[in-house]
Amino acid sequence: MKEEVVLGDGSRGLIRSLTPQDREALVAGFASLSPESRIRRFFFDKKKLSDEELHRLTHPDGVNHLALGMEVQVEEKGTCLPVGVARCFRDQSNRAQAEVALVTHDDWQGLGVGTALTRCLAGVAWEAGIRRWNAAIFCQNKTVLNLLSRVGLLTEERVIGSGVMEVICELDPPVRRLGS
């Protein structure tokens, strides 16, 4: 899966499926996140990813674990910079449901990275038979609530403790583009 997008600042992003070759980029991207971003994603200031986590995160199977990343071309450096990741893990007891997670690099927040990744992942998830996402988020995280509401109907919000709630999003069927 590959899709080009134009971000709010005019940058061109490429969304694609993650592979084992993305391990070092994932390590570097994680290390460059602010403590606030790591807390929003992991609920604590996680300092590093273990080898087991890195293996699991870079080996999506396209069925039970879907993972997309976005990179942008940095003209002055002539390299690609990873700016965000979206993934979902299928619930084995309810195969139409998956837990979703998203992280956008601090410097790229507010430019449409999260929106583009969320929309693409929702389409890939739908094709894989996933119809519902659940997400654990901080109660005050209106950004993620807004992102989820762009791809489906939020049907349940339940506080699970310590300022964290679980949100259920019933995914909308993907919109077909003309010519596809």
Short mmCIF file of N, CA, C and O in Angstrom, two decimals, residues 3-124:
data_model
loop_
_atom_site.label_atom_id
_atom_site.label_comp_id
_atom_site.label_asym_id
_atom_site.label_seq_id
_atom_site.Cartn_x
_atom_site.Cartn_y
_atom_site.Cartn_z
N GLU A 3 0.49 5.61 -0.79
CA GLU A 3 -0.35 6.73 -1.17
C GLU A 3 0.40 8.03 -0.91
O GLU A 3 0.96 8.22 0.17
N GLU A 4 0.38 8.91 -1.89
CA GLU A 4 0.99 10.22 -1.73
C GLU A 4 -0.06 11.19 -1.23
O GLU A 4 -1.22 11.14 -1.65
N VAL A 5 0.35 12.09 -0.32
CA VAL A 5 -0.54 13.12 0.22
C VAL A 5 0.22 14.45 0.25
O VAL A 5 1.45 14.47 0.33
N VAL A 6 -0.55 15.53 0.20
CA VAL A 6 0.03 16.86 0.36
C VAL A 6 -0.39 17.37 1.73
O VAL A 6 -1.58 17.38 2.06
N LEU A 7 0.58 17.77 2.53
CA LEU A 7 0.32 18.23 3.89
C LEU A 7 0.01 19.72 3.91
O LEU A 7 0.19 20.42 2.91
N GLY A 8 -0.41 20.20 5.07
CA GLY A 8 -0.83 21.58 5.23
C GLY A 8 0.22 22.62 4.90
O GLY A 8 -0.11 23.74 4.52
N ASP A 9 1.49 22.27 4.99
CA ASP A 9 2.56 23.22 4.67
C ASP A 9 3.05 23.05 3.23
O ASP A 9 4.03 23.67 2.83
N GLY A 10 2.37 22.19 2.45
CA GLY A 10 2.77 21.95 1.06
C GLY A 10 3.73 20.79 0.89
O GLY A 10 4.02 20.38 -0.24
N SER A 11 4.24 20.23 1.99
CA SER A 11 5.14 19.08 1.91
C SER A 11 4.38 17.90 1.31
O SER A 11 3.18 17.75 1.50
N ARG A 12 5.12 17.06 0.61
CA ARG A 12 4.53 15.84 0.04
C ARG A 12 4.93 14.67 0.93
O ARG A 12 6.10 14.45 1.19
N GLY A 13 3.92 13.95 1.37
CA GLY A 13 4.15 12.79 2.20
C GLY A 13 3.83 11.51 1.46
O GLY A 13 2.99 11.50 0.56
N LEU A 14 4.51 10.46 1.82
CA LEU A 14 4.24 9.14 1.27
C LEU A 14 3.83 8.23 2.42
O LEU A 14 4.57 8.06 3.38
N ILE A 15 2.62 7.68 2.31
CA ILE A 15 2.13 6.72 3.30
C ILE A 15 2.34 5.34 2.70
O ILE A 15 2.00 5.08 1.55
N ARG A 16 2.92 4.45 3.51
CA ARG A 16 3.16 3.09 3.03
C ARG A 16 3.13 2.13 4.22
O ARG A 16 3.25 2.54 5.37
N SER A 17 2.99 0.85 3.89
CA SER A 17 3.01 -0.18 4.92
C SER A 17 4.40 -0.26 5.53
O SER A 17 5.41 -0.11 4.83
N LEU A 18 4.46 -0.49 6.83
CA LEU A 18 5.74 -0.65 7.51
C LEU A 18 6.30 -2.04 7.25
O LEU A 18 5.55 -3.00 7.06
N THR A 19 7.63 -2.13 7.24
CA THR A 19 8.33 -3.39 7.02
C THR A 19 9.45 -3.53 8.04
O THR A 19 9.81 -2.56 8.72
N PRO A 20 10.07 -4.70 8.13
CA PRO A 20 11.20 -4.88 9.04
C PRO A 20 12.34 -3.89 8.76
O PRO A 20 13.09 -3.53 9.68
N GLN A 21 12.46 -3.41 7.53
CA GLN A 21 13.52 -2.45 7.19
C GLN A 21 13.31 -1.08 7.84
O GLN A 21 14.21 -0.24 7.82
N ASP A 22 12.15 -0.85 8.44
CA ASP A 22 11.84 0.42 9.09
C ASP A 22 12.29 0.46 10.55
O ASP A 22 12.05 1.44 11.24
N ARG A 23 12.95 -0.57 11.01
CA ARG A 23 13.35 -0.66 12.42
C ARG A 23 14.16 0.56 12.87
O ARG A 23 13.83 1.20 13.87
N GLU A 24 15.22 0.89 12.17
CA GLU A 24 16.08 2.01 12.58
C GLU A 24 15.34 3.34 12.53
O GLU A 24 15.52 4.19 13.39
N ALA A 25 14.50 3.52 11.52
CA ALA A 25 13.70 4.74 11.43
C ALA A 25 12.73 4.84 12.60
O ALA A 25 12.52 5.93 13.15
N LEU A 26 12.17 3.70 13.01
CA LEU A 26 11.26 3.69 14.15
C LEU A 26 12.01 4.04 15.44
O LEU A 26 11.51 4.82 16.25
N VAL A 27 13.20 3.51 15.60
CA VAL A 27 14.02 3.83 16.78
C VAL A 27 14.34 5.32 16.80
O VAL A 27 14.18 5.99 17.83
N ALA A 28 14.79 5.85 15.67
CA ALA A 28 15.15 7.28 15.60
C ALA A 28 13.94 8.17 15.81
O ALA A 28 14.01 9.17 16.54
N GLY A 29 12.82 7.79 15.20
CA GLY A 29 11.61 8.59 15.37
C GLY A 29 11.12 8.59 16.80
O GLY A 29 10.75 9.63 17.34
N PHE A 30 11.16 7.43 17.43
CA PHE A 30 10.74 7.33 18.83
C PHE A 30 11.64 8.20 19.72
O PHE A 30 11.16 8.93 20.58
N ALA A 31 12.95 8.12 19.50
CA ALA A 31 13.91 8.89 20.31
C ALA A 31 13.71 10.39 20.17
O ALA A 31 14.00 11.15 21.09
N SER A 32 13.19 10.82 19.01
CA SER A 32 13.03 12.26 18.78
C SER A 32 11.69 12.81 19.27
O SER A 32 11.47 14.02 19.23
N LEU A 33 10.80 11.94 19.76
CA LEU A 33 9.52 12.41 20.30
C LEU A 33 9.74 13.14 21.62
O LEU A 33 10.59 12.75 22.42
N SER A 34 8.94 14.16 21.84
CA SER A 34 9.00 14.86 23.13
C SER A 34 8.41 13.96 24.22
O SER A 34 7.63 13.05 23.93
N PRO A 35 8.77 14.22 25.48
CA PRO A 35 8.14 13.46 26.57
C PRO A 35 6.61 13.54 26.53
O PRO A 35 5.94 12.54 26.79
N GLU A 36 6.06 14.71 26.17
CA GLU A 36 4.61 14.86 26.10
C GLU A 36 4.00 13.93 25.06
O GLU A 36 2.96 13.31 25.29
N SER A 37 4.65 13.81 23.90
CA SER A 37 4.13 12.93 22.86
C SER A 37 4.22 11.47 23.28
O SER A 37 3.31 10.68 23.00
N ARG A 38 5.30 11.10 23.94
CA ARG A 38 5.42 9.71 24.41
C ARG A 38 4.37 9.42 25.48
O ARG A 38 3.79 8.33 25.51
N ILE A 39 4.09 10.38 26.34
CA ILE A 39 3.06 10.20 27.36
C ILE A 39 1.69 10.06 26.71
O ILE A 39 0.90 9.19 27.09
N ARG A 40 1.37 10.90 25.71
CA ARG A 40 0.07 10.79 25.04
C ARG A 40 -0.09 9.42 24.37
O ARG A 40 -1.18 8.89 24.29
N ARG A 41 1.01 8.85 23.88
CA ARG A 41 0.92 7.57 23.17
C ARG A 41 0.96 6.36 24.12
O ARG A 41 0.24 5.40 23.94
N PHE A 42 1.84 6.42 25.14
CA PHE A 42 2.06 5.24 26.00
C PHE A 42 1.54 5.43 27.43
O PHE A 42 1.66 4.51 28.23
N PHE A 43 1.05 6.61 27.77
CA PHE A 43 0.53 6.96 29.09
C PHE A 43 1.61 7.11 30.15
O PHE A 43 1.31 7.22 31.33
N PHE A 44 2.86 7.07 29.73
CA PHE A 44 3.99 7.41 30.59
C PHE A 44 5.15 7.78 29.68
O PHE A 44 5.09 7.54 28.47
N ASP A 45 6.18 8.38 30.24
CA ASP A 45 7.31 8.83 29.43
C ASP A 45 8.24 7.65 29.14
O ASP A 45 9.30 7.51 29.72
N LYS A 46 7.79 6.80 28.25
CA LYS A 46 8.55 5.61 27.85
C LYS A 46 9.86 6.09 27.21
O LYS A 46 9.85 6.87 26.28
N LYS A 47 10.97 5.57 27.69
CA LYS A 47 12.27 6.05 27.23
C LYS A 47 12.77 5.36 25.97
O LYS A 47 13.46 5.97 25.16
N LYS A 48 12.47 4.06 25.82
CA LYS A 48 12.90 3.35 24.62
C LYS A 48 12.03 2.14 24.39
O LYS A 48 11.33 1.67 25.28
N LEU A 49 12.10 1.64 23.17
CA LEU A 49 11.36 0.43 22.80
C LEU A 49 12.29 -0.77 22.96
O LEU A 49 13.46 -0.72 22.57
N SER A 50 11.76 -1.85 23.52
CA SER A 50 12.56 -3.06 23.68
C SER A 50 12.76 -3.74 22.32
O SER A 50 12.04 -3.46 21.35
N ASP A 51 13.70 -4.68 22.25
CA ASP A 51 13.90 -5.44 21.02
C ASP A 51 12.64 -6.21 20.64
O ASP A 51 12.30 -6.29 19.46
N GLU A 52 11.95 -6.77 21.63
CA GLU A 52 10.70 -7.49 21.35
C GLU A 52 9.65 -6.55 20.78
O GLU A 52 8.95 -6.90 19.82
N GLU A 53 9.51 -5.36 21.36
CA GLU A 53 8.55 -4.39 20.85
C GLU A 53 8.90 -3.97 19.43
O GLU A 53 8.03 -3.89 18.56
N LEU A 54 10.18 -3.70 19.20
CA LEU A 54 10.61 -3.29 17.86
C LEU A 54 10.32 -4.37 16.83
O LEU A 54 9.88 -4.08 15.71
N HIS A 55 10.56 -5.61 17.20
CA HIS A 55 10.26 -6.71 16.28
C HIS A 55 8.76 -6.75 15.97
O HIS A 55 8.35 -6.82 14.80
N ARG A 56 7.96 -6.69 17.01
CA ARG A 56 6.50 -6.75 16.83
C ARG A 56 6.00 -5.57 16.01
O ARG A 56 5.18 -5.73 15.11
N LEU A 57 6.53 -4.38 16.27
CA LEU A 57 6.05 -3.17 15.59
C LEU A 57 6.50 -3.08 14.13
O LEU A 57 5.88 -2.36 13.34
N THR A 58 7.58 -3.77 13.79
CA THR A 58 8.09 -3.70 12.41
C THR A 58 7.77 -4.95 11.60
O THR A 58 8.28 -5.11 10.49
N HIS A 59 6.95 -5.83 12.14
CA HIS A 59 6.56 -7.04 11.42
C HIS A 59 5.03 -7.18 11.36
O HIS A 59 4.47 -8.19 11.78
N PRO A 60 4.34 -6.16 10.83
CA PRO A 60 2.89 -6.31 10.70
C PRO A 60 2.58 -7.41 9.70
O PRO A 60 3.29 -7.58 8.71
N ASP A 61 1.52 -8.17 9.97
CA ASP A 61 1.20 -9.29 9.09
C ASP A 61 0.12 -8.96 8.06
O ASP A 61 -0.21 -9.78 7.21
N GLY A 62 -0.44 -7.75 8.13
CA GLY A 62 -1.46 -7.36 7.16
C GLY A 62 -2.83 -7.96 7.43
O GLY A 62 -3.77 -7.69 6.68
N VAL A 63 -2.96 -8.74 8.49
CA VAL A 63 -4.24 -9.36 8.84
C VAL A 63 -4.62 -8.98 10.27
O VAL A 63 -5.65 -8.38 10.51
N ASN A 64 -3.78 -9.36 11.21
CA ASN A 64 -4.03 -9.09 12.63
C ASN A 64 -3.30 -7.84 13.13
O ASN A 64 -3.62 -7.32 14.19
N HIS A 65 -2.32 -7.41 12.40
CA HIS A 65 -1.56 -6.21 12.74
C HIS A 65 -1.35 -5.43 11.45
O HIS A 65 -0.63 -5.87 10.55
N LEU A 66 -2.00 -4.28 11.36
CA LEU A 66 -1.86 -3.39 10.22
C LEU A 66 -1.07 -2.18 10.66
O LEU A 66 -1.35 -1.61 11.72
N ALA A 67 -0.06 -1.78 9.88
CA ALA A 67 0.78 -0.65 10.28
C ALA A 67 1.19 0.16 9.07
O ALA A 67 1.70 -0.38 8.09
N LEU A 68 0.94 1.47 9.15
CA LEU A 68 1.32 2.40 8.09
C LEU A 68 2.22 3.47 8.67
O LEU A 68 2.05 3.89 9.81
N GLY A 69 3.16 3.92 7.86
CA GLY A 69 4.01 5.04 8.25
C GLY A 69 3.97 6.10 7.17
O GLY A 69 3.66 5.82 6.01
N MET A 70 4.28 7.32 7.57
CA MET A 70 4.39 8.41 6.59
C MET A 70 5.79 8.97 6.67
O MET A 70 6.34 9.16 7.76
N GLU A 71 6.36 9.23 5.49
CA GLU A 71 7.65 9.88 5.41
C GLU A 71 7.52 11.06 4.45
O GLU A 71 6.66 11.05 3.57
N VAL A 72 8.34 12.08 4.67
CA VAL A 72 8.38 13.23 3.78
C VAL A 72 9.80 13.39 3.25
O VAL A 72 10.77 13.05 3.94
N GLN A 73 9.89 13.89 2.04
CA GLN A 73 11.19 14.15 1.43
C GLN A 73 11.72 15.46 1.98
O GLN A 73 11.04 16.48 1.96
N VAL A 74 12.94 15.43 2.51
CA VAL A 74 13.59 16.64 3.02
C VAL A 74 14.57 17.08 1.93
O VAL A 74 15.62 16.47 1.75
N GLU A 75 14.18 18.12 1.19
CA GLU A 75 14.94 18.54 0.01
C GLU A 75 16.38 18.91 0.33
O GLU A 75 17.30 18.47 -0.35
N GLU A 76 16.57 19.71 1.37
CA GLU A 76 17.94 20.17 1.67
C GLU A 76 18.87 19.04 2.09
O GLU A 76 20.07 19.13 1.94
N LYS A 77 18.31 17.96 2.61
CA LYS A 77 19.14 16.82 3.02
C LYS A 77 19.10 15.69 2.01
O LYS A 77 19.91 14.77 2.08
N GLY A 78 18.14 15.73 1.09
CA GLY A 78 18.01 14.66 0.10
C GLY A 78 17.63 13.32 0.70
O GLY A 78 17.98 12.28 0.16
N THR A 79 16.94 13.34 1.84
CA THR A 79 16.56 12.10 2.51
C THR A 79 15.07 12.11 2.82
O THR A 79 14.40 13.14 2.71
N CYS A 80 14.58 10.97 3.23
CA CYS A 80 13.19 10.85 3.67
C CYS A 80 13.17 10.86 5.19
O CYS A 80 13.99 10.22 5.84
N LEU A 81 12.23 11.60 5.75
CA LEU A 81 12.10 11.73 7.19
C LEU A 81 10.80 11.09 7.63
O LEU A 81 9.72 11.47 7.15
N PRO A 82 10.84 10.10 8.54
CA PRO A 82 9.60 9.52 9.04
C PRO A 82 8.91 10.52 9.97
O PRO A 82 9.56 11.12 10.83
N VAL A 83 7.59 10.73 9.76
CA VAL A 83 6.88 11.75 10.54
C VAL A 83 5.68 11.21 11.30
O VAL A 83 5.12 11.93 12.13
N GLY A 84 5.28 9.96 11.05
CA GLY A 84 4.14 9.43 11.78
C GLY A 84 3.89 7.96 11.49
O GLY A 84 4.34 7.44 10.47
N VAL A 85 3.20 7.33 12.42
CA VAL A 85 2.84 5.92 12.31
C VAL A 85 1.42 5.74 12.83
O VAL A 85 1.04 6.34 13.84
N ALA A 86 0.65 4.91 12.13
CA ALA A 86 -0.68 4.51 12.59
C ALA A 86 -0.77 3.00 12.46
O ALA A 86 -0.29 2.43 11.47
N ARG A 87 -1.35 2.37 13.45
CA ARG A 87 -1.44 0.91 13.42
C ARG A 87 -2.67 0.45 14.16
O ARG A 87 -3.24 1.19 14.98
N CYS A 88 -3.08 -0.78 13.86
CA CYS A 88 -4.14 -1.40 14.65
C CYS A 88 -3.85 -2.88 14.80
O CYS A 88 -3.25 -3.51 13.92
N PHE A 89 -4.24 -3.40 15.95
CA PHE A 89 -4.10 -4.81 16.29
C PHE A 89 -5.49 -5.40 16.45
O PHE A 89 -6.27 -4.94 17.29
N ARG A 90 -5.78 -6.43 15.64
CA ARG A 90 -7.10 -7.06 15.66
C ARG A 90 -7.34 -7.76 17.00
O ARG A 90 -6.46 -8.41 17.55
N ASP A 91 -8.56 -7.61 17.51
CA ASP A 91 -9.00 -8.30 18.72
C ASP A 91 -9.29 -9.75 18.33
O ASP A 91 -10.15 -10.01 17.49
N GLN A 92 -8.60 -10.70 18.93
CA GLN A 92 -8.75 -12.11 18.55
C GLN A 92 -10.08 -12.71 19.00
O GLN A 92 -10.52 -13.71 18.44
N SER A 93 -10.75 -12.08 19.97
CA SER A 93 -12.05 -12.59 20.39
C SER A 93 -13.21 -11.93 19.63
O SER A 93 -14.32 -12.42 19.65
N ASN A 94 -12.93 -10.82 18.96
CA ASN A 94 -13.92 -10.13 18.13
C ASN A 94 -13.18 -9.63 16.90
O ASN A 94 -12.65 -8.53 16.89
N ARG A 95 -13.12 -10.44 15.86
CA ARG A 95 -12.24 -10.19 14.71
C ARG A 95 -12.66 -8.98 13.89
O ARG A 95 -11.92 -8.55 13.03
N ALA A 96 -13.83 -8.42 14.15
CA ALA A 96 -14.25 -7.21 13.45
C ALA A 96 -13.77 -5.96 14.18
O ALA A 96 -14.01 -4.84 13.73
N GLN A 97 -13.08 -6.13 15.29
CA GLN A 97 -12.62 -5.00 16.11
C GLN A 97 -11.10 -5.02 16.22
O GLN A 97 -10.48 -6.09 16.23
N ALA A 98 -10.52 -3.82 16.32
CA ALA A 98 -9.07 -3.71 16.50
C ALA A 98 -8.75 -2.51 17.37
O ALA A 98 -9.47 -1.51 17.37
N GLU A 99 -7.67 -2.63 18.12
CA GLU A 99 -7.17 -1.51 18.91
C GLU A 99 -6.30 -0.65 18.00
O GLU A 99 -5.41 -1.15 17.32
N VAL A 100 -6.56 0.64 17.98
CA VAL A 100 -5.85 1.56 17.09
C VAL A 100 -4.93 2.46 17.90
O VAL A 100 -5.22 2.80 19.05
N ALA A 101 -3.80 2.83 17.30
CA ALA A 101 -2.84 3.75 17.93
C ALA A 101 -2.19 4.60 16.83
O ALA A 101 -2.02 4.13 15.70
N LEU A 102 -1.83 5.80 17.19
CA LEU A 102 -1.27 6.76 16.25
C LEU A 102 -0.25 7.62 16.95
O LEU A 102 -0.44 7.99 18.11
N VAL A 103 0.82 7.94 16.26
CA VAL A 103 1.77 8.92 16.79
C VAL A 103 2.30 9.75 15.62
O VAL A 103 2.58 9.22 14.55
N THR A 104 2.38 11.06 15.85
CA THR A 104 2.92 11.99 14.87
C THR A 104 4.08 12.72 15.51
O THR A 104 3.98 13.18 16.66
N HIS A 105 5.19 12.83 14.78
CA HIS A 105 6.35 13.55 15.29
C HIS A 105 5.95 14.98 15.66
O HIS A 105 5.18 15.62 14.94
N ASP A 106 6.48 15.48 16.75
CA ASP A 106 6.10 16.80 17.27
C ASP A 106 6.16 17.90 16.22
O ASP A 106 5.26 18.74 16.14
N ASP A 107 7.22 17.93 15.41
CA ASP A 107 7.40 19.00 14.42
C ASP A 107 6.37 18.94 13.30
O ASP A 107 6.26 19.90 12.53
N TRP A 108 5.65 17.84 13.18
CA TRP A 108 4.72 17.67 12.08
C TRP A 108 3.26 17.63 12.54
O TRP A 108 2.36 17.43 11.73
N GLN A 109 3.02 17.86 13.83
CA GLN A 109 1.65 17.88 14.33
C GLN A 109 0.93 19.12 13.81
O GLN A 109 1.51 20.18 13.66
N GLY A 110 -0.35 18.94 13.49
CA GLY A 110 -1.16 20.05 13.01
C GLY A 110 -1.07 20.30 11.51
O GLY A 110 -1.65 21.26 11.00
N LEU A 111 -0.35 19.43 10.78
CA LEU A 111 -0.18 19.61 9.33
C LEU A 111 -0.95 18.59 8.50
O LEU A 111 -0.85 18.57 7.29
N GLY A 112 -1.70 17.71 9.17
CA GLY A 112 -2.50 16.74 8.44
C GLY A 112 -1.91 15.34 8.41
O GLY A 112 -2.49 14.44 7.78
N VAL A 113 -0.78 15.12 9.07
CA VAL A 113 -0.17 13.79 9.10
C VAL A 113 -1.12 12.79 9.75
O VAL A 113 -1.40 11.73 9.19
N GLY A 114 -1.61 13.12 10.93
CA GLY A 114 -2.51 12.22 11.65
C GLY A 114 -3.80 11.96 10.88
O GLY A 114 -4.28 10.82 10.83
N THR A 115 -4.34 12.98 10.27
CA THR A 115 -5.57 12.83 9.49
C THR A 115 -5.35 11.87 8.32
O THR A 115 -6.14 10.94 8.10
N ALA A 116 -4.28 12.09 7.57
CA ALA A 116 -4.01 11.24 6.41
C ALA A 116 -3.74 9.80 6.83
O ALA A 116 -4.26 8.86 6.21
N LEU A 117 -2.94 9.61 7.87
CA LEU A 117 -2.65 8.26 8.34
C LEU A 117 -3.91 7.56 8.84
O LEU A 117 -4.13 6.38 8.55
N THR A 118 -4.74 8.27 9.58
CA THR A 118 -5.96 7.69 10.13
C THR A 118 -6.90 7.27 9.00
O THR A 118 -7.47 6.16 9.03
N ARG A 119 -7.07 8.14 8.00
CA ARG A 119 -7.95 7.80 6.88
C ARG A 119 -7.43 6.59 6.10
O ARG A 119 -8.20 5.70 5.75
N CYS A 120 -6.14 6.57 5.83
CA CYS A 120 -5.57 5.43 5.09
C CYS A 120 -5.70 4.14 5.89
O CYS A 120 -6.08 3.10 5.34
N LEU A 121 -5.38 4.20 7.18
CA LEU A 121 -5.48 3.00 8.00
C LEU A 121 -6.93 2.51 8.09
O LEU A 121 -7.18 1.31 8.06
N ALA A 122 -7.88 3.44 8.17
CA ALA A 122 -9.29 3.04 8.21
C ALA A 122 -9.66 2.28 6.95
O ALA A 122 -10.37 1.27 7.00
N GLY A 123 -9.17 2.73 5.79
CA GLY A 123 -9.46 2.03 4.54
C GLY A 123 -8.84 0.65 4.49
O GLY A 123 -9.48 -0.32 4.08
N VAL A 124 -7.59 0.55 4.93
CA VAL A 124 -6.89 -0.75 4.95
C VAL A 124 -7.58 -1.68 5.95
O VAL A 124 -7.78 -2.87 5.67
#
